[in-house]
PDB file of C-alpha atoms in Angstrom:
ATOM      1  CA  MET A   1       0.000   0.000   0.000  1.00  0.00           C
ATOM      2  CA  THR A   2       1.332   3.401  -0.939  1.00  0.00           C
ATOM      3  CA  GLU A   3       0.247   6.943  -0.200  1.00  0.00           C
ATOM      4  CA  LYS A   4       0.529   9.695  -2.800  1.00  0.00           C
ATOM      5  CA  THR A   5      -0.100  13.416  -2.271  1.00  0.00           C
ATOM      6  CA  MET A   6      -1.127  15.633  -5.181  1.00  0.00           C
ATOM      7  CA  ASN A   7      -0.838  19.409  -4.983  1.00  0.00           C
ATOM      8  CA  LEU A   8      -3.723  20.753  -7.088  1.00  0.00           C
ATOM      9  CA  ARG A   9      -3.670  24.207  -5.511  1.00  0.00           C
ATOM     10  CA  GLY A  10      -4.570  27.010  -7.892  1.00  0.00           C
ATOM     11  CA  LEU A  11      -6.329  24.750 -10.408  1.00  0.00           C
ATOM     12  CA  LYS A  12      -9.944  25.576 -11.240  1.00  0.00           C
ATOM     13  CA  CYS A  13     -12.892  23.305 -11.958  1.00  0.00           C
ATOM     14  CA  PRO A  14     -12.900  20.794 -13.613  1.00  0.00           C
ATOM     15  CA  LEU A  15      -9.120  20.186 -13.510  1.00  0.00           C
ATOM     16  CA  PRO A  16      -8.859  18.968  -9.872  1.00  0.00           C
ATOM     17  CA  ALA A  17     -11.557  16.337 -10.425  1.00  0.00           C
ATOM     18  CA  LEU A  18     -10.104  15.239 -13.772  1.00  0.00           C
ATOM     19  CA  ARG A  19      -6.586  14.884 -12.373  1.00  0.00           C
ATOM     20  CA  THR A  20      -7.912  13.027  -9.337  1.00  0.00           C
ATOM     21  CA  ARG A  21      -9.782  10.573 -11.592  1.00  0.00           C
ATOM     22  CA  LYS A  22      -6.654   9.990 -13.679  1.00  0.00           C
ATOM     23  CA  ALA A  23      -4.479   9.436 -10.591  1.00  0.00           C
ATOM     24  CA  LEU A  24      -6.959   6.969  -9.088  1.00  0.00           C
ATOM     25  CA  ALA A  25      -7.087   4.998 -12.351  1.00  0.00           C
ATOM     26  CA  GLY A  26      -3.363   4.309 -12.056  1.00  0.00           C
ATOM     27  CA  MET A  27      -3.423   3.206  -8.415  1.00  0.00           C
ATOM     28  CA  ALA A  28      -3.648  -0.261  -6.876  1.00  0.00           C
ATOM     29  CA  LYS A  29      -6.386  -1.440  -4.526  1.00  0.00           C
ATOM     30  CA  GLY A  30      -5.765  -0.152  -0.995  1.00  0.00           C
ATOM     31  CA  ASP A  31      -3.528   2.751  -2.070  1.00  0.00           C
ATOM     32  CA  VAL A  32      -4.253   6.195  -0.610  1.00  0.00           C
ATOM     33  CA  LEU A  33      -4.428   9.444  -2.558  1.00  0.00           C
ATOM     34  CA  VAL A  34      -4.300  12.770  -0.711  1.00  0.00           C
ATOM     35  CA  ILE A  35      -5.543  15.719  -2.756  1.00  0.00           C
ATOM     36  CA  GLU A  36      -4.810  19.346  -1.793  1.00  0.00           C
ATOM     37  CA  CYS A  37      -7.032  21.925  -3.554  1.00  0.00           C
ATOM     38  CA  THR A  38      -7.900  25.602  -3.264  1.00  0.00           C
ATOM     39  CA  ASP A  39     -10.909  25.713  -5.617  1.00  0.00           C
ATOM     40  CA  PRO A  40     -14.045  25.858  -3.398  1.00  0.00           C
ATOM     41  CA  LEU A  41     -16.019  23.832  -5.975  1.00  0.00           C
ATOM     42  CA  THR A  42     -13.909  20.762  -5.172  1.00  0.00           C
ATOM     43  CA  ALA A  43     -15.919  20.463  -1.939  1.00  0.00           C
ATOM     44  CA  VAL A  44     -18.720  19.208  -4.209  1.00  0.00           C
ATOM     45  CA  ASP A  45     -16.746  17.812  -7.166  1.00  0.00           C
ATOM     46  CA  ILE A  46     -14.414  15.407  -5.334  1.00  0.00           C
ATOM     47  CA  PRO A  47     -17.123  13.674  -3.212  1.00  0.00           C
ATOM     48  CA  THR A  48     -19.263  13.354  -6.368  1.00  0.00           C
ATOM     49  CA  LEU A  49     -16.330  11.822  -8.236  1.00  0.00           C
ATOM     50  CA  ILE A  50     -15.650   9.354  -5.424  1.00  0.00           C
ATOM     51  CA  ASN A  51     -19.324   8.383  -5.409  1.00  0.00           C
ATOM     52  CA  GLN A  52     -19.022   7.599  -9.136  1.00  0.00           C
ATOM     53  CA  THR A  53     -15.751   5.651  -8.895  1.00  0.00           C
ATOM     54  CA  GLY A  54     -16.782   3.622  -5.842  1.00  0.00           C
ATOM     55  CA  ASP A  55     -13.601   4.483  -3.948  1.00  0.00           C
ATOM     56  CA  THR A  56     -13.669   5.581  -0.288  1.00  0.00           C
ATOM     57  CA  LEU A  57     -13.419   9.180   0.870  1.00  0.00           C
ATOM     58  CA  GLU A  58     -11.759   8.630   4.255  1.00  0.00           C
ATOM     59  CA  ASP A  59     -11.340  12.234   5.356  1.00  0.00           C
ATOM     60  CA  THR A  60     -12.038  15.781   4.262  1.00  0.00           C
ATOM     61  CA  SER A  61     -10.573  18.827   5.964  1.00  0.00           C
ATOM     62  CA  ARG A  62     -10.598  22.554   5.365  1.00  0.00           C
ATOM     63  CA  GLU A  63      -8.009  24.969   6.702  1.00  0.00           C
ATOM     64  CA  LYS A  64      -8.607  28.520   5.502  1.00  0.00           C
ATOM     65  CA  LYS A  65      -8.652  28.170   1.687  1.00  0.00           C
ATOM     66  CA  LEU A  66      -7.009  24.727   1.542  1.00  0.00           C
ATOM     67  CA  LEU A  67      -9.261  21.703   1.073  1.00  0.00           C
ATOM     68  CA  THR A  68      -7.688  18.293   1.655  1.00  0.00           C
ATOM     69  CA  PHE A  69      -9.259  14.965   0.660  1.00  0.00           C
ATOM     70  CA  ARG A  70      -7.970  11.519   1.679  1.00  0.00           C
ATOM     71  CA  ILE A  71      -9.162   8.835  -0.743  1.00  0.00           C
ATOM     72  CA  ARG A  72      -8.613   5.055  -0.533  1.00  0.00           C
ATOM     73  CA  LYS A  73      -8.676   3.123  -3.815  1.00  0.00           C
ATOM     74  CA  LYS A  74     -11.077   0.161  -3.859  1.00  0.00           C
TER      75      LYS A  74
END
């Protein structure tokens, strides 16, 4: 199991969701992807994406303008 962090700060919709989808497609079952975003729309886009892919959104946090999502590949 590996953990990868992607810095998607400064990218606007739909790029964070598209890059997250692409990263998840290349990961093995059980791997963890941590996404760091500043676009407020990712608060809706990333959970919607995870609902579509069937992966697990383990944690979401917000600190000022930074949104962080922890996703486990199924």
